[in-house]
XYZ file of C-alpha atoms in Angstrom:
707
model
C 0.000 0.000 -0.030
C 2.957 2.334 0.684
C 4.035 2.028 -2.861
C 0.509 2.715 -4.138
C 0.386 5.949 -2.236
C 3.774 6.999 -3.443
C 2.967 6.304 -7.056
C -0.362 8.222 -6.784
C 1.375 11.102 -5.023
C 3.989 11.232 -7.717
C 1.357 11.328 -10.440
C -0.396 14.149 -8.719
C 2.792 16.120 -8.093
C 4.038 15.585 -11.608
C 1.028 17.323 -13.110
C 0.640 20.017 -10.408
C 2.647 22.529 -12.498
C 1.653 21.222 -16.016
C -0.695 23.246 -18.196
C -3.947 21.312 -18.855
C -4.771 22.911 -22.111
C -4.064 20.982 -25.316
C -2.008 22.369 -28.177
C -4.060 23.548 -31.225
C -4.969 20.660 -33.597
C -2.334 20.203 -36.280
C 0.395 21.959 -34.361
C 3.638 19.893 -34.095
C 7.105 20.213 -32.544
C 8.910 19.699 -35.820
C 8.370 20.370 -39.497
C 5.939 17.965 -41.015
C 7.946 17.420 -44.221
C 10.224 14.372 -44.567
C 12.883 14.073 -41.977
C 16.501 14.232 -43.277
C 16.891 10.486 -42.559
C 13.785 9.663 -44.537
C 14.774 11.897 -47.468
C 18.184 10.288 -47.667
C 16.969 6.721 -47.898
C 16.537 4.931 -51.115
C 14.345 1.813 -51.026
C 16.582 -1.179 -51.418
C 15.717 -3.912 -53.973
C 14.345 -6.928 -52.199
C 15.845 -10.263 -52.888
C 15.146 -13.453 -51.172
C 18.090 -14.642 -49.071
C 19.814 -17.783 -50.243
C 18.240 -20.665 -48.267
C 20.466 -22.643 -45.973
C 21.512 -26.015 -47.232
C 18.601 -28.451 -46.788
C 20.618 -31.026 -44.901
C 23.737 -30.976 -42.907
C 26.070 -28.124 -43.797
C 29.594 -29.196 -42.879
C 30.882 -25.769 -43.712
C 29.305 -24.193 -40.657
C 30.769 -26.713 -38.118
C 33.553 -25.671 -35.794
C 35.872 -28.585 -35.891
C 38.009 -27.143 -33.116
C 35.273 -27.996 -30.649
C 34.487 -31.582 -29.696
C 30.831 -32.550 -30.120
C 30.834 -34.052 -26.577
C 32.076 -30.852 -25.060
C 29.712 -28.324 -26.550
C 27.605 -29.699 -29.296
C 25.939 -26.362 -30.105
C 29.240 -24.659 -30.768
C 30.480 -27.727 -32.672
C 27.380 -27.697 -34.954
C 27.064 -23.824 -35.261
C 30.434 -22.317 -34.398
C 31.469 -21.809 -38.080
C 28.141 -20.295 -38.938
C 28.246 -17.852 -35.912
C 31.857 -16.789 -36.764
C 31.009 -16.028 -40.447
C 27.435 -14.793 -40.220
C 26.909 -11.278 -38.834
C 23.582 -10.185 -37.544
C 21.948 -8.004 -40.136
C 21.912 -4.365 -39.020
C 18.041 -4.261 -38.815
C 17.880 -7.354 -36.603
C 18.445 -7.969 -32.991
C 18.758 -11.747 -33.494
C 19.514 -13.893 -36.457
C 18.710 -17.605 -36.746
C 19.957 -19.885 -39.510
C 16.551 -21.335 -40.167
C 13.713 -19.247 -38.788
C 15.212 -15.873 -39.754
C 16.200 -16.985 -43.296
C 12.749 -18.473 -43.877
C 11.045 -15.312 -42.555
C 13.159 -13.180 -44.788
C 12.366 -15.357 -47.809
C 8.688 -15.306 -46.958
C 8.674 -11.511 -46.631
C 10.039 -11.200 -50.117
C 7.369 -13.601 -51.470
C 4.593 -11.760 -49.594
C 5.893 -8.410 -50.870
C 5.484 -9.563 -54.471
C 1.862 -10.547 -53.724
C 1.043 -7.336 -51.873
C 2.616 -5.130 -54.463
C 0.706 -6.858 -57.251
C -2.516 -6.424 -55.333
C -1.651 -2.690 -54.705
C -1.048 -2.154 -58.371
C -4.420 -3.577 -59.215
C -2.969 -6.886 -60.549
C -5.130 -8.940 -58.283
C -5.258 -12.710 -58.899
C -8.991 -13.560 -59.515
C -8.479 -16.468 -57.002
C -7.876 -13.984 -54.196
C -11.210 -12.870 -52.892
C -9.691 -10.080 -50.727
C -6.707 -9.116 -52.931
C -7.947 -5.570 -53.367
C -8.084 -5.115 -49.588
C -4.614 -6.545 -49.184
C -3.386 -4.068 -51.835
C -5.246 -1.149 -50.191
C -3.722 -1.813 -46.821
C -0.175 -2.368 -48.119
C -0.378 0.724 -50.359
C -1.697 2.874 -47.404
C 1.250 1.624 -45.308
C 3.839 2.357 -48.068
C 2.459 5.900 -48.692
C 5.178 7.663 -46.721
C 4.601 10.923 -48.585
C 0.942 10.953 -47.580
C 1.764 10.074 -43.998
C 4.308 12.871 -43.767
C 1.873 15.449 -45.460
C -0.916 14.527 -43.012
C 1.361 14.949 -40.037
C -0.453 14.664 -36.658
C -3.873 15.484 -38.044
C -5.429 12.148 -37.065
C -3.543 11.980 -33.808
C -4.799 15.398 -32.708
C -8.298 14.441 -33.629
C -8.105 11.374 -31.391
C -6.563 13.417 -28.611
C -9.356 16.036 -28.848
C -11.889 13.275 -27.864
C -9.756 12.379 -24.885
C -9.203 15.947 -23.767
C -12.944 16.552 -23.677
C -13.364 13.890 -20.964
C -13.560 15.716 -17.647
C -14.411 13.003 -15.184
C -14.143 9.165 -14.656
C -17.413 8.284 -16.521
C -16.278 10.285 -19.556
C -12.773 8.876 -19.379
C -14.198 5.334 -19.255
C -15.866 6.092 -22.579
C -12.432 6.967 -24.005
C -11.025 3.751 -22.624
C -13.844 1.914 -24.394
C -13.004 3.709 -27.630
C -9.350 2.668 -27.354
C -10.166 -0.915 -26.495
C -12.610 -1.134 -29.373
C -9.571 -0.304 -31.564
C -7.258 -2.880 -29.918
C -5.255 -0.265 -27.856
C -4.491 -1.468 -24.346
C -5.082 1.138 -21.648
C -5.317 0.170 -17.937
C -6.354 -3.391 -18.945
C -7.235 -5.395 -22.052
C -10.405 -7.133 -22.963
C -11.050 -9.982 -25.318
C -12.481 -13.442 -25.606
C -11.325 -16.896 -24.616
C -12.674 -20.416 -23.955
C -13.891 -20.919 -20.436
C -11.061 -22.965 -18.888
C -13.521 -25.071 -16.929
C -15.958 -25.513 -19.850
C -14.044 -25.530 -23.120
C -17.290 -25.499 -25.134
C -18.061 -22.000 -24.009
C -16.508 -18.673 -25.005
C -16.491 -15.913 -22.399
C -14.937 -12.494 -22.023
C -11.477 -12.100 -20.509
C -10.247 -8.982 -18.727
C -6.446 -9.022 -18.339
C -3.720 -6.909 -16.677
C -2.314 -4.510 -19.220
C -1.708 -0.866 -19.994
C 2.158 -0.784 -19.581
C 4.548 0.509 -22.144
C 7.813 -1.138 -21.041
C 8.187 -4.867 -21.808
C 7.396 -6.154 -18.335
C 6.394 -5.104 -14.849
C 9.912 -5.629 -13.504
C 11.255 -2.877 -15.735
C 9.325 -0.458 -13.525
C 9.895 -2.141 -10.173
C 13.581 -3.115 -10.156
C 15.950 -0.572 -8.682
C 19.355 -1.879 -9.935
C 21.471 0.693 -11.852
C 20.575 -0.784 -15.332
C 16.883 -0.788 -14.577
C 17.005 2.727 -13.191
C 18.847 3.873 -16.387
C 16.078 2.247 -18.535
C 13.396 3.981 -16.443
C 15.057 7.343 -16.971
C 15.521 6.672 -20.617
C 11.887 5.834 -20.930
C 10.733 9.035 -19.257
C 12.946 11.039 -21.459
C 11.683 9.156 -24.590
C 8.082 9.694 -23.564
C 8.706 13.469 -23.205
C 10.475 13.658 -26.615
C 7.540 11.847 -28.240
C 5.074 14.373 -26.819
C 7.178 17.253 -27.950
C 7.197 15.657 -31.492
C 3.406 15.585 -31.295
C 3.256 19.269 -30.606
C 3.448 19.798 -26.814
C 5.860 22.320 -25.386
C 8.878 21.034 -23.473
C 7.905 21.734 -19.894
C 4.389 20.329 -20.295
C 5.776 17.229 -22.038
C 8.266 16.668 -19.170
C 5.489 16.988 -16.579
C 3.207 14.624 -18.443
C 6.020 12.064 -19.000
C 6.662 11.907 -15.251
C 2.958 11.640 -14.548
C 2.380 8.854 -17.105
C 5.374 6.920 -15.857
C 4.194 7.111 -12.221
C 0.771 5.921 -13.269
C 2.187 3.016 -15.237
C 4.459 2.104 -12.309
C 1.472 1.994 -10.045
C -0.275 -0.365 -12.432
C 2.879 -2.486 -12.678
C 2.878 -2.973 -8.872
C -0.398 -4.917 -9.296
C 0.708 -7.146 -12.158
C 1.479 -10.751 -11.593
C 4.941 -11.887 -12.747
C 5.311 -13.898 -15.879
C 6.069 -17.044 -13.807
C 2.817 -16.410 -11.865
C 0.875 -16.007 -15.071
C 2.078 -19.479 -16.228
C -0.271 -21.158 -13.737
C -3.538 -21.815 -15.466
C -5.442 -22.199 -12.225
C -4.151 -18.913 -10.870
C -5.233 -16.926 -13.911
C -8.755 -18.450 -13.975
C -11.112 -16.237 -11.981
C -14.566 -16.530 -13.402
C -16.796 -13.487 -12.587
C -19.945 -11.915 -13.788
C -20.609 -8.224 -14.404
C -21.418 -7.742 -10.814
C -18.042 -9.254 -9.871
C -16.256 -6.694 -12.029
C -18.172 -3.911 -10.417
C -17.321 -5.245 -7.002
C -13.574 -5.455 -7.860
C -13.441 -1.906 -9.346
C -16.598 -0.073 -8.312
C -15.307 3.332 -9.442
C -15.006 2.171 -13.026
C -18.496 2.361 -14.812
C -18.502 -1.091 -16.295
C -22.014 -0.965 -17.806
C -21.277 2.298 -19.487
C -17.897 0.981 -20.666
C -19.435 -2.228 -22.151
C -22.182 -0.162 -23.818
C -19.626 2.175 -25.528
C -17.519 -0.856 -26.399
C -20.451 -2.073 -28.310
C -21.207 -5.133 -26.149
C -23.653 -4.087 -23.408
C -24.938 -7.636 -22.864
C -21.638 -9.310 -21.774
C -21.902 -10.845 -18.403
C -19.338 -13.688 -18.215
C -15.732 -12.941 -17.767
C -12.405 -14.323 -16.608
C -10.561 -11.699 -14.589
C -7.133 -13.129 -14.856
C -5.421 -10.866 -12.335
C -7.955 -9.664 -9.642
C -5.508 -7.469 -7.892
C -5.003 -5.422 -11.114
C -8.695 -4.532 -10.962
C -8.269 -3.458 -7.348
C -5.376 -1.249 -8.424
C -7.478 0.247 -11.205
C -10.079 1.299 -8.631
C -7.326 2.834 -6.457
C -5.862 4.689 -9.387
C -9.278 6.115 -10.375
C -9.695 7.290 -6.747
C -6.352 8.985 -6.434
C -5.248 10.119 -9.845
C -6.259 13.496 -11.284
C -8.307 13.331 -14.514
C -5.575 15.367 -16.167
C -3.056 12.582 -15.529
C -5.424 9.954 -16.921
C -5.978 12.078 -20.040
C -2.208 12.350 -20.454
C -1.943 8.630 -20.100
C -4.594 7.852 -22.723
C -3.095 10.336 -25.090
C 0.235 8.523 -24.713
C -1.317 5.136 -25.416
C -2.741 6.486 -28.681
C 0.527 8.021 -29.666
C 2.510 4.912 -28.810
C 0.167 2.651 -30.795
C 0.141 4.848 -33.879
C 3.943 5.445 -33.845
C 4.689 1.640 -33.423
C 2.413 1.002 -36.364
C 4.449 3.567 -38.411
C 1.197 5.440 -39.076
C 2.787 8.841 -38.100
C 5.559 10.830 -39.678
C 9.020 9.361 -39.803
C 10.318 11.484 -36.763
C 8.077 9.407 -34.405
C 9.415 6.096 -35.650
C 12.949 7.248 -35.594
C 12.554 8.311 -31.928
C 10.888 5.012 -30.932
C 13.658 3.070 -32.798
C 16.398 4.980 -30.962
C 14.846 4.255 -27.574
C 14.198 0.591 -28.326
C 17.553 -0.080 -29.864
C 19.463 1.482 -27.011
C 17.567 -0.385 -24.229
C 16.145 -3.557 -25.657
C 17.282 -4.711 -29.101
C 20.644 -3.287 -30.027
C 19.593 -3.178 -33.715
C 21.780 -0.799 -35.742
C 19.173 0.369 -38.196
C 15.384 0.175 -38.474
C 13.638 -2.448 -40.515
C 12.977 -1.346 -44.045
C 9.566 0.219 -44.516
C 8.426 -2.431 -46.964
C 9.244 -5.156 -44.457
C 7.270 -3.410 -41.806
C 4.355 -2.959 -44.155
C 4.396 -6.615 -45.236
C 4.319 -7.690 -41.657
C 1.522 -5.218 -40.803
C -0.509 -6.465 -43.817
C -0.013 -10.066 -42.665
C -1.124 -9.038 -39.089
C -4.263 -7.282 -40.450
C -5.260 -9.582 -43.306
C -3.184 -12.703 -42.679
C -5.701 -15.176 -44.104
C -6.268 -13.029 -47.162
C -2.606 -12.481 -47.951
C -1.980 -16.100 -46.917
C -4.127 -17.707 -49.635
C -1.879 -16.578 -52.384
C 1.157 -17.629 -50.429
C -0.239 -21.077 -49.839
C -1.123 -21.624 -53.475
C 2.346 -20.527 -54.687
C 4.658 -21.966 -51.991
C 2.939 -24.849 -50.266
C 0.009 -26.542 -51.964
C -2.137 -29.563 -51.091
C 0.743 -31.951 -51.524
C 2.772 -30.057 -48.914
C -0.066 -30.533 -46.474
C -0.292 -34.244 -47.092
C 3.462 -34.892 -46.577
C 3.570 -32.744 -43.370
C 0.617 -34.538 -41.944
C 2.372 -37.884 -42.346
C 5.335 -36.628 -40.331
C 2.983 -35.282 -37.589
C 1.245 -38.636 -37.444
C 4.638 -40.405 -36.892
C 5.576 -38.194 -33.994
C 2.208 -38.691 -32.392
C 2.631 -42.516 -32.724
C 5.952 -42.142 -30.975
C 4.245 -40.313 -28.142
C 1.794 -43.159 -27.796
C 4.556 -45.683 -27.398
C 6.355 -43.425 -24.943
C 3.248 -43.247 -22.758
C 2.978 -47.044 -22.812
C 6.497 -47.407 -21.568
C 6.618 -44.859 -18.713
C 7.350 -46.639 -15.482
C 6.463 -43.711 -13.351
C 2.908 -43.364 -14.658
C 0.112 -45.562 -13.331
C -2.658 -47.176 -15.258
C -5.587 -44.645 -14.604
C -3.385 -41.623 -15.466
C -1.828 -43.364 -18.524
C -5.345 -44.130 -19.834
C -6.365 -40.502 -19.578
C -3.142 -39.412 -21.226
C -3.697 -41.790 -24.104
C -7.305 -40.401 -24.401
C -5.931 -36.927 -24.658
C -3.282 -37.845 -27.178
C -5.939 -39.471 -29.346
C -7.935 -36.364 -29.378
C -5.191 -33.891 -30.322
C -6.394 -32.006 -33.415
C -3.721 -31.180 -36.015
C -3.836 -28.034 -38.201
C -1.254 -28.266 -40.964
C -0.438 -25.618 -43.545
C -3.566 -23.568 -43.816
C -7.232 -23.422 -42.571
C -9.853 -25.648 -44.103
C -12.088 -22.528 -44.138
C -10.729 -19.116 -44.792
C -11.616 -16.037 -42.744
C -14.273 -13.625 -43.922
C -13.075 -9.922 -44.357
C -16.176 -8.575 -45.939
C -16.889 -6.269 -42.955
C -13.410 -4.693 -43.024
C -13.397 -1.315 -44.724
C -10.120 0.332 -45.505
C -8.984 3.782 -46.486
C -6.112 3.574 -49.032
C -5.494 7.305 -48.646
C -4.988 7.063 -44.813
C -2.877 4.466 -43.101
C -3.742 5.801 -39.682
C -7.416 5.196 -40.484
C -6.722 1.802 -41.990
C -4.694 0.629 -38.943
C -7.610 1.665 -36.584
C -10.122 -0.079 -38.927
C -8.106 -3.283 -38.990
C -7.697 -3.291 -35.245
C -11.382 -2.593 -34.721
C -12.303 -5.383 -37.083
C -10.106 -7.855 -35.214
C -11.417 -6.646 -31.803
C -15.038 -7.038 -32.884
C -14.223 -10.483 -34.372
C -12.862 -11.514 -30.931
C -15.608 -10.031 -28.817
C -18.401 -11.353 -31.125
C -17.268 -14.912 -30.253
C -18.588 -14.573 -26.715
C -21.685 -16.657 -26.132
C -21.421 -18.140 -29.617
C -20.641 -21.791 -30.488
C -16.872 -22.503 -30.403
C -15.188 -22.421 -33.810
C -12.648 -25.192 -33.849
C -11.573 -24.322 -37.411
C -10.004 -20.998 -36.376
C -6.249 -20.538 -36.473
C -4.254 -18.305 -34.086
C -1.547 -17.699 -36.751
C -1.609 -16.684 -40.388
C -0.428 -19.260 -43.021
C 2.840 -17.414 -43.793
C 3.935 -17.313 -40.113
C 7.286 -18.936 -39.300
C 6.109 -20.551 -36.069
C 3.897 -23.225 -34.604
C 1.732 -23.610 -31.457
C -0.197 -25.918 -29.147
C -3.396 -24.631 -27.551
C -4.405 -26.500 -24.304
C -8.088 -25.312 -24.383
C -8.477 -26.569 -27.899
C -6.110 -29.587 -27.438
C -4.707 -28.865 -30.912
C -1.436 -28.219 -32.665
C -0.901 -25.952 -35.702
C 1.938 -25.846 -38.154
C 1.498 -22.944 -40.671
C 2.785 -23.283 -44.220
C 5.304 -20.531 -43.349
C 7.431 -22.760 -41.172
C 7.159 -25.820 -43.467
C 9.794 -24.413 -45.743
C 13.495 -25.221 -46.362
C 15.716 -25.602 -44.398
C 13.328 -26.342 -41.548
C 11.467 -28.792 -43.772
C 12.546 -29.694 -47.318
C 10.794 -32.320 -49.416
C 13.596 -34.506 -50.769
C 15.996 -33.824 -47.868
C 17.222 -36.873 -45.896
C 14.573 -37.995 -43.516
C 17.076 -37.901 -40.618
C 17.497 -34.168 -41.199
C 13.756 -33.393 -41.587
C 13.027 -35.274 -38.347
C 15.809 -33.406 -36.651
C 14.552 -30.038 -37.758
C 10.715 -29.928 -38.250
C 10.084 -33.296 -36.551
C 11.549 -31.860 -33.287
C 9.270 -28.786 -33.707
C 6.281 -31.186 -34.008
C 7.374 -33.159 -31.024
C 7.915 -29.899 -29.159
C 4.384 -28.704 -29.752
C 2.913 -32.146 -28.871
C 4.857 -32.286 -25.625
C 3.308 -28.900 -24.734
C 0.027 -30.756 -24.216
C 1.821 -32.559 -21.399
C 4.154 -29.915 -19.990
C 3.557 -28.268 -16.591
C 0.826 -26.096 -18.084
C -0.649 -28.322 -20.746
C -0.924 -31.387 -18.466
C -3.588 -29.497 -16.511
C -5.969 -29.626 -19.414
C -7.938 -32.813 -20.250
C -8.774 -34.391 -23.588
C -11.458 -31.860 -24.441
C -9.552 -28.882 -23.225
C -11.056 -28.449 -19.724
C -8.849 -27.279 -16.894
C -9.151 -30.230 -14.535
C -6.925 -32.493 -12.529
C -6.895 -35.838 -14.231
C -3.751 -37.144 -12.538
C -3.614 -39.496 -9.558
C -1.741 -37.782 -6.591
C 1.280 -40.010 -6.642
C 1.826 -39.578 -10.400
C 1.357 -35.840 -10.130
C 3.946 -35.640 -7.444
C 6.345 -37.644 -9.543
C 5.768 -35.302 -12.531
C 6.504 -32.282 -10.297
C 9.712 -33.821 -9.137
C 10.823 -34.482 -12.705
C 10.029 -31.072 -14.003
C 11.837 -29.541 -11.002
C 15.015 -31.232 -12.343
C 14.471 -29.389 -15.597
C 13.878 -26.049 -13.932
C 17.058 -26.404 -11.783
C 19.152 -27.428 -14.829
C 18.207 -24.422 -16.915
C 18.375 -21.959 -14.031
C 22.096 -22.761 -14.014
C 22.684 -21.470 -17.505
C 23.864 -17.984 -18.357
C 21.673 -15.911 -20.729
C 24.113 -12.994 -21.165
C 26.796 -11.383 -19.046
C 25.811 -11.879 -15.389
C 22.136 -12.650 -16.117
C 20.937 -16.239 -15.566
C 18.000 -17.950 -17.216
C 14.802 -18.158 -15.082
C 14.258 -21.936 -15.112
C 10.646 -21.484 -13.927
C 9.784 -18.926 -16.695
C 11.272 -21.170 -19.376
C 10.094 -24.484 -17.832
C 7.306 -25.243 -20.294
C 9.439 -24.546 -23.356
C 12.315 -26.597 -21.889
C 10.130 -29.567 -21.165
C 8.821 -29.258 -24.744
C 12.393 -29.117 -26.183
C 13.458 -32.188 -24.206
C 10.332 -34.198 -25.218
C 10.479 -32.891 -28.778
C 13.961 -34.235 -29.411
C 13.098 -37.596 -27.828
C 9.827 -38.083 -29.632
C 11.114 -37.054 -33.064
C 14.156 -39.279 -32.605
C 11.893 -42.258 -31.848
C 9.548 -41.314 -34.702
C 12.557 -41.300 -37.117
C 13.685 -44.695 -35.933
C 10.173 -46.101 -36.404
C 9.971 -44.632 -39.939
C 13.043 -46.564 -40.962
C 11.739 -49.958 -39.852
C 11.557 -52.282 -42.816
C 13.657 -49.919 -45.007
C 17.351 -49.975 -45.815
C 19.393 -47.510 -43.657
C 19.696 -44.017 -45.039
C 22.941 -43.155 -46.631
C 25.386 -41.024 -44.653
C 24.764 -37.259 -44.804
C 27.819 -35.116 -45.477
C 29.941 -37.907 -43.882
C 27.725 -38.314 -40.793
C 25.669 -41.351 -39.953
C 21.929 -40.875 -40.037
C 21.871 -40.910 -36.236
C 24.395 -38.144 -36.113
C 22.634 -36.311 -38.938
C 19.424 -36.275 -36.907
C 21.102 -34.441 -34.069
C 23.052 -32.175 -36.368
C 19.836 -31.336 -38.219
C 18.295 -30.388 -34.917
C 21.211 -28.310 -33.749
C 21.778 -26.433 -37.052
C 18.104 -25.429 -37.125
C 18.875 -23.434 -33.852
C 22.124 -21.763 -34.903
C 21.634 -18.115 -33.862
C 23.363 -14.962 -32.771
C 21.696 -12.417 -30.487
C 22.749 -8.841 -29.571
C 23.352 -8.472 -25.804
C 20.589 -5.910 -25.385
C 18.089 -8.350 -26.808
C 19.490 -11.255 -24.915
C 19.117 -9.328 -21.635
C 15.443 -8.439 -22.395
C 14.605 -12.054 -23.453
C 15.996 -13.336 -20.223
C 13.343 -11.291 -18.469
C 10.315 -11.837 -20.770
C 10.887 -14.776 -23.171
C 9.670 -18.205 -22.060
C 12.089 -19.744 -24.563
C 15.781 -20.437 -23.760
C 18.513 -19.153 -26.072
C 19.466 -21.454 -28.970
C 22.636 -22.762 -27.261
C 20.701 -24.069 -24.345
C 17.739 -25.281 -26.414
C 20.330 -27.608 -28.023
C 22.743 -28.456 -25.297
C 20.238 -28.597 -22.565
C 18.003 -31.380 -23.922
C 20.828 -33.377 -25.679
C 22.893 -33.577 -22.427
C 19.995 -35.618 -20.992
C 19.669 -38.012 -23.963
C 21.654 -41.306 -23.961
C 20.761 -41.640 -27.674
C 22.791 -38.488 -28.401
C 25.755 -39.735 -26.271
C 25.618 -42.969 -28.125
C 25.552 -41.374 -31.600
C 28.761 -39.371 -30.938
C 30.403 -41.964 -28.672
C 30.504 -39.451 -25.733
C 32.164 -40.930 -22.693
C 30.718 -40.508 -19.144
C 31.927 -37.280 -17.630
C 31.735 -35.300 -20.885
C 30.165 -31.890 -20.637
C 27.373 -33.079 -22.930
C 26.576 -36.148 -20.755
C 24.804 -35.360 -17.509
C 25.480 -38.078 -14.847
C 22.583 -40.435 -14.279
C 21.677 -38.915 -10.932
C 21.312 -35.501 -12.523
C 19.682 -36.517 -15.774
C 16.317 -34.964 -16.419
C 13.574 -36.993 -18.145
C 9.887 -36.163 -18.214
C 8.485 -37.718 -21.408
């Protein structure tokens, strides 16, 4: 409570000497023509990067390192020594990054053709894809318009004099996907996976995590100061005078810090039971009575919503305290900042805003040397807004129905390996094993692209205004999410667009998804040795499947309900086994003096360990009855499997990014995603004849094994 009073007092003090009037609409703190940096840039010609060798690339090994001492450096050391991180990147990965760059070039070709009116008749929404991409690429129009749209949005906020009026503005922001104070959306009811309810989650921060506000070490203090200065500079760029901008920056920071105090840590949020707090509308009103929930929901456009999951109850309590103690002028400043931050991040404002945000982010979080090219940002934005429209052309050109069939065969093989694994687990009793087998049998697999494409008919875009198009796309998506509440569950829906270079497992749906974007060389190459494909994409499949049985996923049953289906003794043994994994990874260094948080990365580490084991077993099963595969680049098929796995994770990361990832990313760095699991696998030690006592061979008493 002492911290709460301090934060509220700071917010009040910070605005005590600030003028409360807004600058005239259209007034800005810098000329609205192109910045010198923008004028000097010439768009580079886009060429797809050369794909990595689909197989084992002996040229990227480091032969000075023994595989049993540090397998990651042995497999990737040559690549790391000769492959600089591109200046616009904070991390570069041999497979994921290369595939993403290649996909960006392919998607650019599609988007530019659509923007030029050369729409493929097979693309129902090609014109909308073209309009969105063209609006994003219209730098001259964005510069000429300046802060016109921003000032119009601010005018609505500045007209709000009290909490009820400010709640209307919060609703307006939330309706357009801008998080302020908290976020609202939809999700399956964790205790009844057939139902979709509303979800109210902690939110409203601008720094990457609560701890960036709360830690008081020198580096954290420097970031906090840098953020306040950045916030003030952004306000000046938007037209506010220096003294007022400084006052508002301090006030906004103090308000966000107060919100951060109420947020749960990322480790706490990993507990599905902890973040399930079903309430009705009365429950929300009881938690934060000063916030006019009924008026808010009405202005959001959903006055009849009554069922919610309040993931972090104490964040609602803090919302009520903030409303009680914070002057309306501070709240207005905060809401204005949220609009400004969202618009500048989307590159919907003049270049000077993006340059300032890039400078702040690069210095404190990413270490990137130059910003991402505009066309890349616009391709990514178009994919985010119209992913299943842009994705249809991508799938037709670069994946196809045959790609889906081949990928499904590999997925089935890994699932069969999981079934055999379950049958052989000595630590699992009969009743729990039966329920685990039932869950495995009901895992739904989404491969490549949706069976039914998303409808974008209701999305109206303004080709002449990227600011307006961004808001329209966000409003469309927010409406799509909120409209699910109370409706039948759509099990066809995907959480990622087809071109995405990623994959996921969803516990409430009990499903895995592997978009066409990741099913590309070198992660997956038709015609590559099976050992390599199983080592690369096969491990990804095993990884996602294991998520269904990691420390989070295991809490959901076969139909996606959050329920305890484990007998007490088996549950206790599972906890003991995953504690081994948490302790192992907590001993690894992320960067400099920063250690990994083994509890934050626990689920991903369990999945990595299970993924390698399952895919290796699936590969062995796939070769039964067949002649052995030929050696790959001089390596036996067994060795090629593990090299295919390791070389998929070759990466380099800038120290600023590595430090941030250690705080917020549930994944371990590439080195530990390789060495951590493999040091627990006797199959790896056998493949490379690693003697006991080697760095890559954990002694039996320290070996971690879950699945």
